[in-house]
JSON list of C-alpha atoms in Angstrom, two decimals:
[
{"chain": "A", "resi": 138, "resn": "TYR", "atom": "CA", "xyz": [13.92, -37.82, 31.29]},
{"chain": "A", "resi": 139, "resn": "THR", "atom": "CA", "xyz": [11.41, -37.15, 33.95]},
{"chain": "A", "resi": 140, "resn": "THR", "atom": "CA", "xyz": [11.00, -38.80, 36.98]},
{"chain": "A", "resi": 141, "resn": "ILE", "atom": "CA", "xyz": [7.99, -38.75, 39.64]},
{"chain": "A", "resi": 142, "resn": "SER", "atom": "CA", "xyz": [7.99, -40.52, 42.96]},
{"chain": "A", "resi": 143, "resn": "SER", "atom": "CA", "xyz": [4.62, -41.13, 44.67]},
{"chain": "A", "resi": 144, "resn": "GLY", "atom": "CA", "xyz": [4.60, -43.22, 47.78]},
{"chain": "A", "resi": 145, "resn": "ASN", "atom": "CA", "xyz": [6.30, -46.74, 46.71]},
{"chain": "A", "resi": 146, "resn": "SER", "atom": "CA", "xyz": [5.81, -45.94, 43.00]},
{"chain": "A", "resi": 147, "resn": "LEU", "atom": "CA", "xyz": [8.49, -44.27, 40.72]},
{"chain": "A", "resi": 148, "resn": "SER", "atom": "CA", "xyz": [7.33, -43.23, 37.12]},
{"chain": "A", "resi": 149, "resn": "ILE", "atom": "CA", "xyz": [10.23, -42.84, 34.41]},
{"chain": "A", "resi": 150, "resn": "SER", "atom": "CA", "xyz": [9.18, -40.96, 31.14]},
{"chain": "A", "resi": 151, "resn": "PHE", "atom": "CA", "xyz": [11.18, -40.37, 28.15]},
{"chain": "A", "resi": 152, "resn": "ARG", "atom": "CA", "xyz": [10.81, -39.65, 24.51]},
{"chain": "A", "resi": 153, "resn": "SER", "atom": "CA", "xyz": [11.16, -42.74, 22.27]},
{"chain": "A", "resi": 154, "resn": "SER", "atom": "CA", "xyz": [12.23, -43.46, 19.02]},
{"chain": "A", "resi": 155, "resn": "LEU", "atom": "CA", "xyz": [9.77, -45.50, 16.73]},
{"chain": "A", "resi": 156, "resn": "GLY", "atom": "CA", "xyz": [10.67, -48.95, 16.59]},
{"chain": "A", "resi": 157, "resn": "VAL", "atom": "CA", "xyz": [13.55, -48.89, 19.01]},
{"chain": "A", "resi": 158, "resn": "ASN", "atom": "CA", "xyz": [13.26, -51.01, 22.19]},
{"chain": "A", "resi": 159, "resn": "TYR", "atom": "CA", "xyz": [14.02, -50.01, 25.67]},
{"chain": "A", "resi": 160, "resn": "GLN", "atom": "CA", "xyz": [14.74, -51.60, 29.02]},
{"chain": "A", "resi": 161, "resn": "LEU", "atom": "CA", "xyz": [14.48, -50.35, 32.65]},
{"chain": "A", "resi": 162, "resn": "GLN", "atom": "CA", "xyz": [17.20, -51.69, 34.61]},
{"chain": "A", "resi": 163, "resn": "SER", "atom": "CA", "xyz": [18.46, -51.28, 38.10]},
{"chain": "A", "resi": 164, "resn": "SER", "atom": "CA", "xyz": [21.37, -51.44, 40.45]},
{"chain": "A", "resi": 165, "resn": "THR", "atom": "CA", "xyz": [22.50, -50.83, 43.90]},
{"chain": "A", "resi": 166, "resn": "THR", "atom": "CA", "xyz": [25.31, -48.64, 42.89]},
{"chain": "A", "resi": 167, "resn": "LEU", "atom": "CA", "xyz": [25.88, -45.98, 39.87]},
{"chain": "A", "resi": 168, "resn": "THR", "atom": "CA", "xyz": [29.21, -47.71, 38.86]},
{"chain": "A", "resi": 169, "resn": "ALA", "atom": "CA", "xyz": [27.86, -51.17, 38.57]},
{"chain": "A", "resi": 170, "resn": "GLU", "atom": "CA", "xyz": [28.84, -53.10, 35.67]},
{"chain": "A", "resi": 171, "resn": "ASN", "atom": "CA", "xyz": [25.88, -55.62, 35.83]},
{"chain": "A", "resi": 172, "resn": "TRP", "atom": "CA", "xyz": [22.67, -53.60, 35.82]},
{"chain": "A", "resi": 173, "resn": "GLN", "atom": "CA", "xyz": [19.80, -56.01, 36.28]},
{"chain": "A", "resi": 174, "resn": "PRO", "atom": "CA", "xyz": [16.66, -55.88, 34.07]},
{"chain": "A", "resi": 175, "resn": "VAL", "atom": "CA", "xyz": [13.27, -55.09, 35.95]},
{"chain": "A", "resi": 176, "resn": "SER", "atom": "CA", "xyz": [10.91, -55.08, 33.05]},
{"chain": "A", "resi": 177, "resn": "VAL", "atom": "CA", "xyz": [10.71, -56.67, 29.65]},
{"chain": "A", "resi": 178, "resn": "PRO", "atom": "CA", "xyz": [11.59, -54.37, 26.45]},
{"chain": "A", "resi": 179, "resn": "ILE", "atom": "CA", "xyz": [9.21, -51.89, 25.60]},
{"chain": "A", "resi": 180, "resn": "THR", "atom": "CA", "xyz": [9.17, -50.60, 21.77]},
{"chain": "A", "resi": 181, "resn": "GLY", "atom": "CA", "xyz": [9.45, -47.04, 21.40]},
{"chain": "A", "resi": 182, "resn": "THR", "atom": "CA", "xyz": [6.20, -45.43, 19.84]},
{"chain": "A", "resi": 183, "resn": "GLY", "atom": "CA", "xyz": [8.28, -42.02, 18.58]},
{"chain": "A", "resi": 184, "resn": "GLY", "atom": "CA", "xyz": [6.66, -40.15, 21.35]},
{"chain": "A", "resi": 185, "resn": "LEU", "atom": "CA", "xyz": [6.63, -40.09, 25.04]},
{"chain": "A", "resi": 186, "resn": "VAL", "atom": "CA", "xyz": [6.84, -43.56, 27.09]},
{"chain": "A", "resi": 187, "resn": "THR", "atom": "CA", "xyz": [6.25, -43.82, 30.63]},
{"chain": "A", "resi": 188, "resn": "LEU", "atom": "CA", "xyz": [7.51, -46.85, 32.81]},
{"chain": "A", "resi": 189, "resn": "VAL", "atom": "CA", "xyz": [6.51, -47.14, 36.42]},
{"chain": "A", "resi": 190, "resn": "GLN", "atom": "CA", "xyz": [8.22, -49.23, 38.94]},
{"chain": "A", "resi": 191, "resn": "ASN", "atom": "CA", "xyz": [7.64, -50.21, 42.54]},
{"chain": "A", "resi": 192, "resn": "VAL", "atom": "CA", "xyz": [10.37, -49.23, 44.69]},
{"chain": "A", "resi": 193, "resn": "GLY", "atom": "CA", "xyz": [11.34, -50.09, 48.09]},
{"chain": "A", "resi": 194, "resn": "GLU", "atom": "CA", "xyz": [14.24, -51.44, 50.05]},
{"chain": "A", "resi": 195, "resn": "PRO", "atom": "CA", "xyz": [17.10, -51.79, 49.12]},
{"chain": "A", "resi": 196, "resn": "MET", "atom": "CA", "xyz": [17.66, -48.33, 47.61]},
{"chain": "A", "resi": 197, "resn": "LEU", "atom": "CA", "xyz": [17.93, -48.61, 43.83]},
{"chain": "A", "resi": 198, "resn": "PHE", "atom": "CA", "xyz": [19.24, -46.45, 41.05]},
{"chain": "A", "resi": 199, "resn": "PHE", "atom": "CA", "xyz": [17.35, -46.81, 37.70]},
{"chain": "A", "resi": 200, "resn": "ARG", "atom": "CA", "xyz": [18.47, -46.46, 34.06]},
{"chain": "A", "resi": 201, "resn": "VAL", "atom": "CA", "xyz": [16.71, -46.88, 30.62]},
{"chain": "A", "resi": 202, "resn": "ILE", "atom": "CA", "xyz": [18.84, -48.11, 27.89]},
{"chain": "A", "resi": 203, "resn": "ALA", "atom": "CA", "xyz": [18.04, -48.84, 24.08]},
{"chain": "A", "resi": 204, "resn": "LEU", "atom": "CA", "xyz": [18.67, -52.44, 23.14]}
]
């Protein structure tokens, strides 16, 4: 994973597997059991995928999961 923050924007890049669906999720704590989806599922290309998310208050943690 690679993350880059610029102003109110966060870019998360990761290597994907072809045809696998991924989703960006957020939570207010790292130990949360109910992470919330913040994007629709994205289908992997077999290469690098970059997701861009606006950030602000409250502070959130983000993760990408394979569905």
